[in-house]
CSV table of C-alpha atoms and ligand atoms in Angstrom, one decimal:
chain,number,residue,atom,x,y,z
N,9,MET,CA,-10.3,14.8,76.5
N,10,GLU,CA,-9.2,16.9,79.7
N,11,ARG,CA,-12.2,18.9,79.0
N,12,LEU,CA,-14.8,16.1,79.1
N,13,ALA,CA,-12.9,14.8,82.3
N,14,SER,CA,-13.5,17.8,84.3
N,15,LEU,CA,-16.7,18.4,86.4
N,16,LYS,CA,-18.1,21.3,87.7
N,17,VAL,CA,-18.5,20.9,91.0
N,18,ALA,CA,-20.3,22.5,93.9
N,19,ILE,CA,-19.6,22.0,97.6
N,20,VAL,CA,-22.0,23.1,100.3
N,21,GLY,CA,-19.9,23.3,103.7
N,22,ALA,CA,-15.7,23.6,104.0
N,23,GLY,CA,-15.7,22.0,107.5
N,24,TYR,CA,-13.1,19.2,107.9
N,25,VAL,CA,-14.6,16.7,104.9
N,26,GLY,CA,-16.0,19.7,102.8
N,27,LEU,CA,-12.7,21.7,102.5
N,28,THR,CA,-10.6,18.6,102.0
N,29,THR,CA,-12.8,17.5,99.5
N,30,ALA,CA,-13.2,20.8,97.4
N,31,LEU,CA,-9.5,21.1,97.1
N,32,ALA,CA,-8.7,17.7,96.4
N,33,LEU,CA,-11.3,17.8,93.6
N,34,ALA,CA,-9.9,20.7,92.2
N,35,TYR,CA,-6.3,19.2,92.4
N,36,ILE,CA,-7.4,16.1,90.1
N,37,GLY,CA,-9.0,18.8,87.7
N,38,HIS,CA,-12.7,19.5,88.5
N,39,ARG,CA,-14.0,22.9,88.8
N,40,VAL,CA,-15.2,23.6,92.3
N,41,THR,CA,-17.0,26.3,93.9
N,42,CYS,CA,-17.0,25.5,97.8
N,43,VAL,CA,-19.8,27.5,100.1
N,44,GLU,CA,-19.1,28.4,103.6
N,45,LYS,CA,-21.9,30.6,105.1
N,46,ASN,CA,-19.5,31.0,108.2
N,47,ALA,CA,-18.2,34.6,107.2
N,48,GLU,CA,-14.8,34.4,109.2
N,49,LYS,CA,-13.8,30.9,107.8
N,50,LEU,CA,-14.8,32.4,104.2
N,51,LEU,CA,-12.5,35.6,104.3
N,52,LEU,CA,-9.8,33.2,105.5
N,53,LEU,CA,-10.4,31.1,102.8
N,54,LYS,CA,-10.7,34.0,100.4
N,55,SER,CA,-6.9,34.8,101.5
N,56,GLY,CA,-5.5,31.4,100.8
N,57,LYS,CA,-5.5,30.3,104.5
N,58,SER,CA,-7.1,26.9,106.0
N,59,PRO,CA,-9.3,27.7,108.9
N,60,ILE,CA,-8.5,24.4,110.0
N,61,TYR,CA,-5.4,22.5,111.1
N,62,GLU,CA,-5.0,19.7,108.0
N,63,SER,CA,-1.5,18.9,107.1
N,64,GLY,CA,-1.2,19.8,103.8
N,65,LEU,CA,-4.5,21.6,103.2
N,66,GLU,CA,-2.4,25.3,103.3
N,67,LYS,CA,0.0,23.7,100.3
N,68,LEU,CA,-2.9,22.2,98.4
N,69,LEU,CA,-4.9,25.8,98.3
N,70,ARG,CA,-1.9,27.8,96.6
N,71,LEU,CA,-1.6,24.7,94.0
N,72,VAL,CA,-5.1,25.0,93.5
N,73,GLU,CA,-5.6,28.6,93.4
N,74,GLY,CA,-7.7,29.3,90.5
N,75,ARG,CA,-9.6,25.9,90.4
N,76,VAL,CA,-11.4,26.6,93.3
N,77,SER,CA,-13.5,29.2,94.7
N,78,PHE,CA,-15.1,30.4,97.7
N,79,THR,CA,-18.4,32.1,98.3
N,80,GLY,CA,-20.9,32.3,100.7
N,81,ASP,CA,-23.8,32.3,98.3
N,82,ILE,CA,-25.2,29.2,97.3
N,83,GLN,CA,-26.4,31.1,94.0
N,84,GLU,CA,-23.2,31.4,93.0
N,85,ALA,CA,-22.5,28.0,93.3
N,86,VAL,CA,-25.2,25.6,92.2
N,87,PRO,CA,-27.4,26.5,89.5
N,88,GLU,CA,-24.6,25.7,86.9
N,89,ALA,CA,-22.9,22.7,88.6
N,90,GLU,CA,-23.0,18.9,87.4
N,91,VAL,CA,-22.2,17.8,91.2
N,92,ILE,CA,-23.4,18.8,94.4
N,93,ILE,CA,-21.9,17.8,97.4
N,94,VAL,CA,-23.6,18.3,100.8
N,95,ALA,CA,-20.4,18.2,103.4
N,96,VAL,CA,-22.5,20.1,106.6
N,97,GLY,CA,-22.2,19.4,109.5
N,98,THR,CA,-24.7,16.4,111.4
N,99,PRO,CA,-24.2,17.5,115.2
N,100,ASN,CA,-25.5,15.0,117.7
N,101,ARG,CA,-29.1,16.1,119.3
N,102,THR,CA,-29.5,15.1,122.6
N,103,ASP,CA,-31.3,11.5,122.1
N,104,GLY,CA,-27.6,10.7,120.5
N,105,ASN,CA,-29.4,10.5,116.9
N,106,ALA,CA,-27.3,12.7,114.2
N,107,ASP,CA,-29.4,16.0,113.9
N,108,THR,CA,-29.5,16.1,109.9
N,109,GLY,CA,-31.1,20.1,110.3
N,110,PHE,CA,-28.1,21.2,108.5
N,111,VAL,CA,-28.3,18.9,105.7
N,112,GLU,CA,-31.9,19.2,105.1
N,113,LYS,CA,-31.5,23.1,104.7
N,114,ALA,CA,-28.7,22.8,102.7
N,115,ALA,CA,-30.8,20.7,100.1
N,116,CYS,CA,-33.5,23.1,100.8
N,117,GLU,CA,-31.8,26.1,99.4
N,118,VAL,CA,-29.7,24.0,96.9
N,119,SER,CA,-33.0,23.4,94.9
N,120,GLN,CA,-34.2,26.9,95.2
N,121,VAL,CA,-31.7,27.8,92.9
N,122,MET,CA,-31.7,24.7,90.6
N,123,LEU,CA,-32.2,25.7,86.6
N,124,ASP,CA,-34.9,24.0,84.8
N,125,GLY,CA,-33.6,21.0,82.2
N,126,HIS,CA,-30.7,20.7,84.1
N,127,THR,CA,-29.3,17.4,85.2
N,128,TYR,CA,-27.9,17.3,89.0
N,129,THR,CA,-26.3,14.7,90.7
N,130,VAL,CA,-26.8,15.3,94.5
N,131,VAL,CA,-24.3,13.7,96.4
N,132,ILE,CA,-24.5,13.3,100.4
N,133,LYS,CA,-21.2,13.5,102.3
N,134,SER,CA,-22.3,14.0,105.7
N,135,THR,CA,-22.3,11.3,108.1
N,136,VAL,CA,-26.1,10.6,108.1
N,137,PRO,CA,-28.6,8.2,110.0
N,138,ILE,CA,-29.9,5.5,107.6
N,139,GLY,CA,-32.7,6.8,105.3
N,140,THR,CA,-31.3,10.4,105.4
N,141,SER,CA,-30.9,10.5,100.9
N,142,ARG,CA,-34.1,9.4,100.9
N,143,ARG,CA,-35.6,12.2,102.9
N,144,VAL,CA,-33.4,14.9,101.3
N,145,ALA,CA,-34.8,13.6,97.6
N,146,HIS,CA,-38.5,14.3,99.3
N,147,VAL,CA,-37.3,17.7,100.4
N,148,ILE,CA,-35.3,18.5,96.9
N,149,ASP,CA,-38.6,17.0,95.1
N,150,ARG,CA,-41.2,19.1,97.1
N,151,VAL,CA,-39.1,22.5,96.6
N,152,LEU,CA,-39.0,21.5,92.7
N,153,GLN,CA,-42.6,20.9,92.6
N,154,GLU,CA,-43.4,24.4,94.1
N,155,ARG,CA,-41.2,26.1,91.9
N,156,GLY,CA,-42.8,24.2,89.0
N,157,VAL,CA,-39.3,23.7,87.4
N,158,SER,CA,-38.1,19.9,86.8
N,159,PRO,CA,-34.5,19.6,86.5
N,160,ARG,CA,-33.3,16.0,86.7
N,161,VAL,CA,-31.8,15.1,90.0
N,162,PHE,CA,-30.2,11.9,90.9
N,163,PHE,CA,-29.0,11.2,94.9
N,164,VAL,CA,-26.4,9.1,95.9
N,165,SER,CA,-25.0,8.5,99.2
N,166,ASN,CA,-21.0,8.8,99.0
N,167,PRO,CA,-19.7,8.4,102.7
N,168,GLU,CA,-16.6,9.5,103.6
N,169,PHE,CA,-13.6,7.6,105.4
N,170,LEU,CA,-11.3,10.3,106.1
N,171,ARG,CA,-8.9,10.1,109.6
N,172,GLU,CA,-8.5,13.7,110.7
N,173,GLY,CA,-4.8,14.2,110.4
N,174,GLN,CA,-4.4,12.2,107.2
N,175,ALA,CA,-7.4,13.8,105.5
N,176,LEU,CA,-5.9,14.3,102.2
N,177,TYR,CA,-4.2,10.5,102.4
N,178,ASP,CA,-7.2,9.3,102.6
N,179,PHE,CA,-8.6,11.1,100.0
N,180,PHE,CA,-5.5,10.5,97.2
N,181,TYR,CA,-5.0,7.2,98.3
N,182,PRO,CA,-8.5,5.4,99.9
N,183,ASP,CA,-8.8,1.9,100.4
N,184,ARG,CA,-12.2,1.9,98.5
N,185,ILE,CA,-15.1,4.6,97.3
N,186,VAL,CA,-18.5,3.6,98.3
N,187,VAL,CA,-21.2,4.9,95.9
N,188,GLY,CA,-25.2,4.6,97.5
N,189,ALA,CA,-27.2,5.4,94.1
N,190,GLU,CA,-30.1,4.0,92.7
N,191,HIS,CA,-29.4,4.9,89.1
N,192,PRO,CA,-26.6,3.7,87.2
N,193,GLU,CA,-26.4,7.1,85.5
N,194,ALA,CA,-25.5,8.8,88.5
N,195,VAL,CA,-22.9,6.4,89.4
N,196,GLU,CA,-21.4,7.2,86.2
N,197,VAL,CA,-21.1,11.1,87.2
N,198,LEU,CA,-19.5,9.5,90.8
N,199,ARG,CA,-17.0,7.3,88.5
N,200,ARG,CA,-16.0,10.4,86.4
N,201,LEU,CA,-15.9,12.7,89.4
N,202,TYR,CA,-13.1,10.1,91.7
N,203,ARG,CA,-11.7,8.8,87.8
N,204,PRO,CA,-8.0,10.1,88.8
N,205,ILE,CA,-8.3,8.5,91.9
N,206,LEU,CA,-9.5,5.0,91.1
N,207,GLU,CA,-7.0,5.1,88.4
N,208,GLN,CA,-4.4,6.8,90.2
N,209,THR,CA,-3.2,8.7,87.1
N,210,PHE,CA,-3.3,12.3,88.8
N,211,GLU,CA,0.4,13.3,89.2
N,212,PRO,CA,0.5,13.2,93.1
N,213,PRO,CA,1.4,16.3,95.2
N,214,ASP,CA,5.1,16.2,96.1
N,215,PHE,CA,4.0,16.3,100.1
N,216,LEU,CA,1.9,13.5,99.5
N,217,PRO,CA,4.4,10.9,97.2
N,218,ARG,CA,1.8,7.9,96.1
N,219,PRO,CA,2.8,5.1,98.7
N,220,ARG,CA,4.6,2.3,96.7
N,221,GLY,CA,2.9,-0.4,95.2
N,222,PHE,CA,-0.6,1.4,96.2
N,223,PRO,CA,-3.3,-0.6,94.5
N,224,LEU,CA,-6.1,0.9,92.7
N,225,PRO,CA,-9.2,1.4,95.2
N,226,PRO,CA,-12.3,-0.2,93.9
N,227,LEU,CA,-15.2,1.7,93.8
N,228,ILE,CA,-18.3,-0.4,95.5
N,229,THR,CA,-21.7,0.6,94.1
N,230,THR,CA,-24.8,-0.4,96.3
N,231,ASP,CA,-28.0,1.4,97.5
N,232,PRO,CA,-27.9,4.8,99.5
N,233,VAL,CA,-29.2,2.9,102.9
N,234,SER,CA,-26.5,0.2,102.9
N,235,ALA,CA,-23.8,2.9,101.9
N,236,GLU,CA,-24.8,4.8,105.0
N,237,MET,CA,-25.1,1.8,107.2
N,238,MET,CA,-21.3,0.9,105.6
N,239,LYS,CA,-20.2,4.3,107.1
N,240,TYR,CA,-21.4,3.7,110.8
N,241,ALA,CA,-20.6,0.0,110.9
N,242,ALA,CA,-17.2,0.8,109.8
N,243,ASN,CA,-16.8,3.7,112.8
N,244,ALA,CA,-18.2,1.2,115.4
N,245,PHE,CA,-16.1,-1.3,114.5
N,246,LEU,CA,-13.0,0.5,114.9
N,247,ALA,CA,-14.5,2.1,118.2
N,248,LEU,CA,-14.9,-1.6,119.5
N,249,LYS,CA,-11.5,-2.4,118.1
N,250,ILE,CA,-10.5,0.2,120.4
N,251,SER,CA,-12.0,-0.6,123.3
N,252,PHE,CA,-11.3,-4.4,123.4
N,253,ILE,CA,-8.0,-4.0,123.7
N,254,ASN,CA,-8.6,-1.4,126.4
N,255,GLU,CA,-10.7,-3.9,128.3
N,256,ILE,CA,-7.8,-6.5,127.9
N,257,ALA,CA,-5.0,-4.0,129.4
N,258,GLY,CA,-7.3,-3.6,132.2
N,259,LEU,CA,-6.9,-7.4,132.8
N,260,CYS,CA,-3.3,-7.1,131.8
N,261,GLU,CA,-2.1,-4.9,134.9
N,262,LYS,CA,-4.1,-7.1,137.1
N,263,VAL,CA,-2.1,-10.1,135.9
N,264,GLY,CA,1.1,-8.2,135.2
N,265,ALA,CA,0.9,-9.1,131.4
N,266,ASP,CA,2.1,-6.6,128.9
N,267,VAL,CA,-1.1,-5.7,127.1
N,268,THR,CA,1.6,-3.9,124.0
N,269,GLU,CA,3.2,-7.4,123.8
N,270,VAL,CA,-0.5,-8.7,123.4
N,271,ALA,CA,-1.1,-6.1,120.8
N,272,ARG,CA,1.8,-7.4,119.0
N,273,GLY,CA,1.2,-11.2,119.0
N,274,MET,CA,-2.7,-10.6,118.4
N,275,GLY,CA,-2.2,-8.3,115.2
N,276,LEU,CA,0.2,-11.0,113.5
N,277,ASP,CA,-3.2,-12.9,112.3
N,278,PRO,CA,-4.2,-11.5,109.4
N,279,ARG,CA,-8.0,-11.5,110.4
N,280,ILE,CA,-7.5,-9.0,113.4
N,281,GLY,CA,-4.6,-7.0,111.9
N,282,PRO,CA,-2.1,-4.4,113.9
N,283,LEU,CA,-3.7,-1.3,113.5
N,284,PHE,CA,-6.3,0.0,116.0
N,285,LEU,CA,-5.0,-2.0,119.1
N,286,GLN,CA,-3.0,0.6,120.7
N,287,ALA,CA,-4.5,0.8,124.6
N,288,GLY,CA,-4.8,3.7,126.0
N,289,LEU,CA,-6.9,6.8,127.2
N,290,GLY,CA,-9.6,5.8,124.4
N,291,TRP,CA,-10.9,7.4,121.7
N,292,GLY,CA,-12.4,11.0,121.0
N,293,GLY,CA,-13.0,13.4,118.1
N,294,SER,CA,-15.7,14.2,116.2
N,295,CYS,CA,-16.9,11.2,114.5
N,296,LEU,CA,-16.2,7.8,117.1
N,297,PRO,CA,-18.3,8.9,119.4
N,298,LYS,CA,-21.0,10.5,117.1
N,299,ASP,CA,-21.2,7.9,115.3
N,300,THR,CA,-21.7,5.0,118.0
N,301,ALA,CA,-24.2,7.1,119.6
N,302,ALA,CA,-26.1,7.8,116.7
N,303,LEU,CA,-26.0,3.9,116.0
N,304,LEU,CA,-27.3,3.5,119.4
N,305,ALA,CA,-30.3,6.0,118.9
N,306,MET,CA,-30.7,4.1,115.5
N,307,GLY,CA,-31.4,1.0,116.8
N,308,GLN,CA,-33.8,2.3,119.5
N,309,GLU,CA,-35.7,3.8,117.2
N,310,HIS,CA,-36.5,0.1,115.8
N,311,GLY,CA,-36.8,-0.9,119.5
N,312,TYR,CA,-33.0,-3.1,118.8
N,313,ASP,CA,-30.5,-3.6,121.3
N,314,MET,CA,-26.9,-2.8,120.3
N,315,ARG,CA,-25.3,-3.8,123.2
N,316,ILE,CA,-22.1,-4.3,121.6
N,317,VAL,CA,-21.8,-0.7,120.5
N,318,GLN,CA,-23.0,0.3,124.3
N,319,ALA,CA,-20.3,-1.6,125.8
N,320,ALA,CA,-17.6,-0.1,123.5
N,321,ARG,CA,-18.7,3.1,124.5
N,322,GLU,CA,-18.9,2.2,128.4
N,323,VAL,CA,-15.6,0.7,128.3
N,324,ASN,CA,-14.0,4.0,126.4
N,325,PHE,CA,-15.2,6.6,128.8
N,326,ARG,CA,-14.2,4.5,131.7
N,327,GLN,CA,-10.6,4.5,130.7
N,328,ARG,CA,-10.8,8.4,131.6
N,329,LEU,CA,-12.1,7.6,135.1
N,330,ARG,CA,-9.1,5.1,135.1
N,331,ALA,CA,-6.6,7.3,134.6
N,332,VAL,CA,-7.8,9.5,137.4
N,333,GLU,CA,-8.0,6.6,139.7
N,334,LYS,CA,-4.3,5.9,138.8
N,335,LEU,CA,-3.5,9.4,139.6
N,336,GLN,CA,-5.5,9.1,142.8
N,337,GLU,CA,-3.7,6.4,144.0
N,338,ALA,CA,-0.4,7.4,142.9
N,339,LEU,CA,-0.6,10.8,144.6
N,340,LYS,CA,-2.9,9.8,147.5
N,341,GLY,CA,-5.4,11.8,146.3
N,342,VAL,CA,-5.5,14.5,143.8
N,343,ARG,CA,-7.2,17.4,146.0
N,344,GLY,CA,-4.6,20.5,146.0
N,345,ARG,CA,-1.8,18.7,143.6
N,346,VAL,CA,-0.3,20.2,140.7
N,347,ILE,CA,-0.9,17.8,137.9
N,348,GLY,CA,0.3,18.2,134.4
N,349,ILE,CA,-1.5,16.9,131.0
N,350,LEU,CA,0.2,16.8,128.0
N,351,GLY,CA,-1.5,16.2,124.9
N,352,LEU,CA,-4.7,18.0,124.6
N,353,ALA,CA,-6.0,17.3,121.1
N,354,PHE,CA,-8.2,14.2,120.6
N,355,LYS,CA,-4.9,12.4,118.9
N,356,PRO,CA,-2.0,13.9,117.5
N,357,GLY,CA,-1.9,15.5,113.8
N,358,THR,CA,-4.9,17.8,114.5
N,359,ASP,CA,-6.0,20.7,116.5
N,360,ASP,CA,-9.7,19.1,116.9
N,361,VAL,CA,-10.4,18.6,120.8
N,362,ARG,CA,-13.6,17.6,120.5
N,363,GLU,CA,-14.5,14.9,122.6
N,364,SER,CA,-10.7,14.4,123.7
N,365,PRO,CA,-10.5,12.3,126.3
N,366,ALA,CA,-7.7,14.5,127.5
N,367,LEU,CA,-10.5,17.3,128.5
N,368,ASP,CA,-12.8,14.5,130.3
N,369,VAL,CA,-9.6,13.6,132.3
N,370,ILE,CA,-8.7,17.5,133.1
N,371,ARG,CA,-12.7,18.3,134.1
N,372,ILE,CA,-12.5,15.2,136.5
N,373,LEU,CA,-9.4,16.8,137.7
N,374,CYS,CA,-10.4,19.9,138.7
N,375,GLU,CA,-13.8,18.4,140.5
N,376,ARG,CA,-11.8,16.6,142.6
N,377,GLY,CA,-9.4,20.1,143.1
N,378,ALA,CA,-6.5,19.0,141.4
N,379,HIS,CA,-4.4,22.2,140.2
N,380,VAL,CA,-4.2,21.2,136.6
N,381,ARG,CA,-1.4,22.4,134.0
N,382,ALA,CA,-2.3,21.9,130.2
N,383,HIS,CA,0.1,21.7,127.4
N,384,ASP,CA,-0.5,20.8,123.5
N,385,PRO,CA,2.0,21.8,120.2
N,386,VAL,CA,-1.3,23.0,118.4
N,387,ALA,CA,-4.3,22.6,120.0
N,388,LEU,CA,-3.7,25.2,123.0
N,389,GLU,CA,-6.4,27.7,122.0
N,390,ASN,CA,-9.5,24.8,121.6
N,391,ALA,CA,-8.4,23.8,124.6
N,392,ARG,CA,-8.6,27.0,125.8
N,393,ARG,CA,-12.1,27.6,124.6
N,394,ALA,CA,-13.3,24.2,125.3
N,395,LEU,CA,-12.3,24.5,129.5
N,396,SER,CA,-13.2,27.8,129.6
N,397,GLY,CA,-14.7,28.8,133.3
N,398,LEU,CA,-12.1,25.9,134.6
N,399,GLU,CA,-9.2,26.6,136.5
N,400,VAL,CA,-6.8,25.4,133.8
N,401,GLU,CA,-3.8,27.0,133.3
N,402,PHE,CA,-2.0,27.1,129.6
N,403,PHE,CA,1.9,26.0,128.9
N,404,SER,CA,3.3,26.9,125.8
N,405,ASP,CA,6.8,25.0,127.0
N,406,PRO,CA,6.5,21.4,128.6
N,407,TYR,CA,9.2,21.8,130.5
N,408,LEU,CA,7.7,24.9,132.2
N,409,LEU,CA,4.8,22.5,133.1
N,410,ALA,CA,6.5,20.7,134.4
N,411,GLU,CA,8.5,22.9,137.2
N,412,GLY,CA,7.0,21.9,140.7
N,413,ALA,CA,4.4,19.6,139.3
N,414,GLU,CA,3.9,16.3,141.0
N,415,ALA,CA,2.5,14.1,138.1
N,416,LEU,CA,2.4,14.2,134.6
N,417,LEU,CA,0.1,12.4,132.4
N,418,LEU,CA,0.9,11.7,128.6
N,419,ALA,CA,-2.5,12.3,126.9
N,420,THR,CA,-1.8,12.4,123.5
N,421,ASP,CA,0.8,10.9,121.5
N,422,TRP,CA,2.3,13.9,119.5
N,423,PRO,CA,5.8,12.8,118.0
N,424,GLU,CA,6.9,16.3,119.9
N,425,TYR,CA,6.5,14.3,123.2
N,426,ARG,CA,8.6,11.8,122.5
N,427,ARG,CA,11.5,13.5,122.0
N,428,LEU,CA,11.4,15.8,125.6
N,429,ASP,CA,14.2,14.9,127.9
N,430,LEU,CA,13.1,12.8,130.6
N,431,CYS,CA,15.8,13.4,133.2
N,432,ARG,CA,15.0,17.1,132.9
N,433,LEU,CA,11.4,17.1,133.3
N,434,ALA,CA,11.9,14.5,136.5
N,435,SER,CA,14.7,16.7,137.7
N,436,VAL,CA,12.1,20.1,137.6
N,437,MET,CA,9.0,18.2,139.1
N,438,ARG,CA,8.0,18.3,142.7
N,439,THR,CA,7.6,14.8,142.9
N,440,SER,CA,8.2,12.9,139.4
N,441,VAL,CA,5.0,10.3,138.5
N,442,LEU,CA,4.4,9.6,135.1
N,443,LEU,CA,1.1,8.1,133.6
N,444,ASP,CA,1.7,7.3,130.2
N,445,GLY,CA,-1.5,7.5,128.9
N,446,ARG,CA,-1.1,6.1,125.3
N,447,ASN,CA,2.3,3.8,126.5
N,448,LEU,CA,4.5,6.3,124.7
N,449,TYR,CA,7.8,6.2,126.7
N,450,ASP,CA,9.8,3.2,127.2
N,451,PRO,CA,9.0,2.2,130.9
N,452,GLY,CA,12.6,1.1,131.7
N,453,GLU,CA,13.6,4.5,130.9
N,454,ALA,CA,11.4,6.4,132.3
N,455,GLN,CA,12.1,4.8,135.6
N,456,LYS,CA,16.0,5.6,134.8
N,457,ALA,CA,14.8,9.0,134.4
N,458,GLY,CA,13.5,9.4,137.7
N,459,PHE,CA,10.0,8.5,137.2
N,460,LEU,CA,7.6,6.5,138.8
N,461,TYR,CA,6.2,5.2,135.6
N,462,LEU,CA,2.5,4.1,135.2
N,463,GLY,CA,1.5,2.7,131.8
N,464,VAL,CA,-2.1,1.3,130.1
N,465,GLY,CA,-2.1,-2.6,130.6
N,466,ARG,CA,1.4,-2.9,131.2
G,512,LIG,C1,-12.0,7.8,112.1
G,512,LIG,C2,-12.0,6.8,111.5
G,512,LIG,O1,-10.7,6.2,111.5
G,512,LIG,C3,-12.2,7.5,110.2
G,512,LIG,O2,-12.0,6.1,108.9
G,512,LIG,C4,-13.8,8.2,109.7
G,512,LIG,O3,-13.8,8.6,108.8
G,512,LIG,C5,-13.8,9.4,110.8
G,512,LIG,O4,-13.3,8.5,112.3
G,512,LIG,P1,-10.9,10.0,113.5
G,512,LIG,O5,-11.8,10.2,114.1
G,512,LIG,O6,-10.1,11.2,112.5
G,512,LIG,O7,-11.0,8.8,112.2
G,512,LIG,O8,-9.2,9.3,114.0
G,512,LIG,P2,-8.9,8.0,114.2
G,512,LIG,O9,-7.5,8.2,113.7
G,512,LIG,O10,-10.0,7.0,114.1
G,512,LIG,O11,-8.7,7.7,116.1
G,512,LIG,C6,-9.8,7.9,116.4
G,512,LIG,C7,-9.3,8.1,118.0
G,512,LIG,O12,-9.4,6.8,118.5
G,512,LIG,C8,-8.4,9.0,118.3
G,512,LIG,O13,-8.7,9.6,119.6
G,512,LIG,C9,-7.2,8.0,118.7
G,512,LIG,O14,-6.3,8.3,119.8
G,512,LIG,C10,-7.7,6.5,119.1
G,512,LIG,N1,-6.9,5.5,118.9
G,512,LIG,C11,-7.1,5.4,117.8
G,512,LIG,C12,-6.8,4.7,120.1
G,512,LIG,O15,-6.9,4.9,121.3
G,512,LIG,N2,-6.2,3.5,119.4
G,512,LIG,C13,-5.9,3.2,118.9
G,512,LIG,O16,-5.1,1.9,118.3
G,512,LIG,C14,-6.0,4.1,117.4
């Protein structure tokens, strides 16, 4: 029975999505081969190391040794596979739309090595513009015709809803699994692929216990276009929700309300819910900015104005500027001032600094002549690379960063920062302004410690 349940899976791309998917599918019993073109990453993976900082990934890598293999050669992974998952990047083009070049290239390479008479289910897991599954199908069909072979190929859109920092959790314990397919047979293959997750019959990894009372996730079947749209719409709504509370935060500051109290009260309405109502520096990362830009671009392609999504982006990016203006006001100008930034990753739990609000604030402060110091528990090296060319000093100790500084900005709410000794920080600073960009601290405690405390929306 076990053998029947196990599928041969090829995964193209070992990034946040591809690697998480490869290891989790191997863990629940499938035989996985992961194709990674980047030689450096491949070397790390072959030596049991994860090229990305994602909690639990390295532990899982060790647990599934022997059931997942890594290669740079698609020829080794695809011909015998039953399921082929495309999880390569879809970076933004200058017009904002997602560039599906890597996806189409992967599809082309995959179709070059498919075997006559085999049945393949090609799964697009990358976040792709609406209609990409159709394009991929055309690319593959054309190559197969040129080669004169005719394997049976099904196409499925299976968007991922993984959050960075909680990717494994979201894979093993999803809210839903979405399958966009035109053939019922393809749906059945995906049902087999995810069965242990749909039925929650797998033994949880000891570092990732099953939440008590976790409800069995539904498998939603729909057409590929709706599946692709579902992903964009979900991310755009999350972005919108955050921008909404940030807009309310701005008004709270004017009228003296406390946005954290407002959010608490709002969130008790089950139609609103408490999550993603945390006012702060706004959203960053490799998804929300990219997906909202892609939605706008898709709208433009169809002469359709996505005004709410546009507004969510504008409010989001204005948060960065408002943080600088607050520092400007508190310090009577930032030129020549020593300002320490605590937190560089776009959110806690990851080393990813893509579109990080902290980095945008640092760029503006540097432009305005501030002396910027920066700290992050794990993203320091990525930030150093992303900020190359700017006069930023990097510190591995927040207390050293604070010595002689005139203001601190808490930009990423890492738990480590909650444990900082605020009195000690304030005592070594030249002037002790604290802009709490994520409302992490208790204003009263910060003031008692000697800070001029500034929050967001309170
Ligand atoms: C997001 C979606 O949550 C996930 O479902 C999708 O698959 C990928 O994109 P991710 O970008 O990893 O995940 O991070 P997320 O946890 O959503 O946070 C995104 C940004 O919003 C971060 O910069 C975070 O700091 C910010 N945020 C989040 C807020 O500012 N306020 C909040 O209340 C929540």
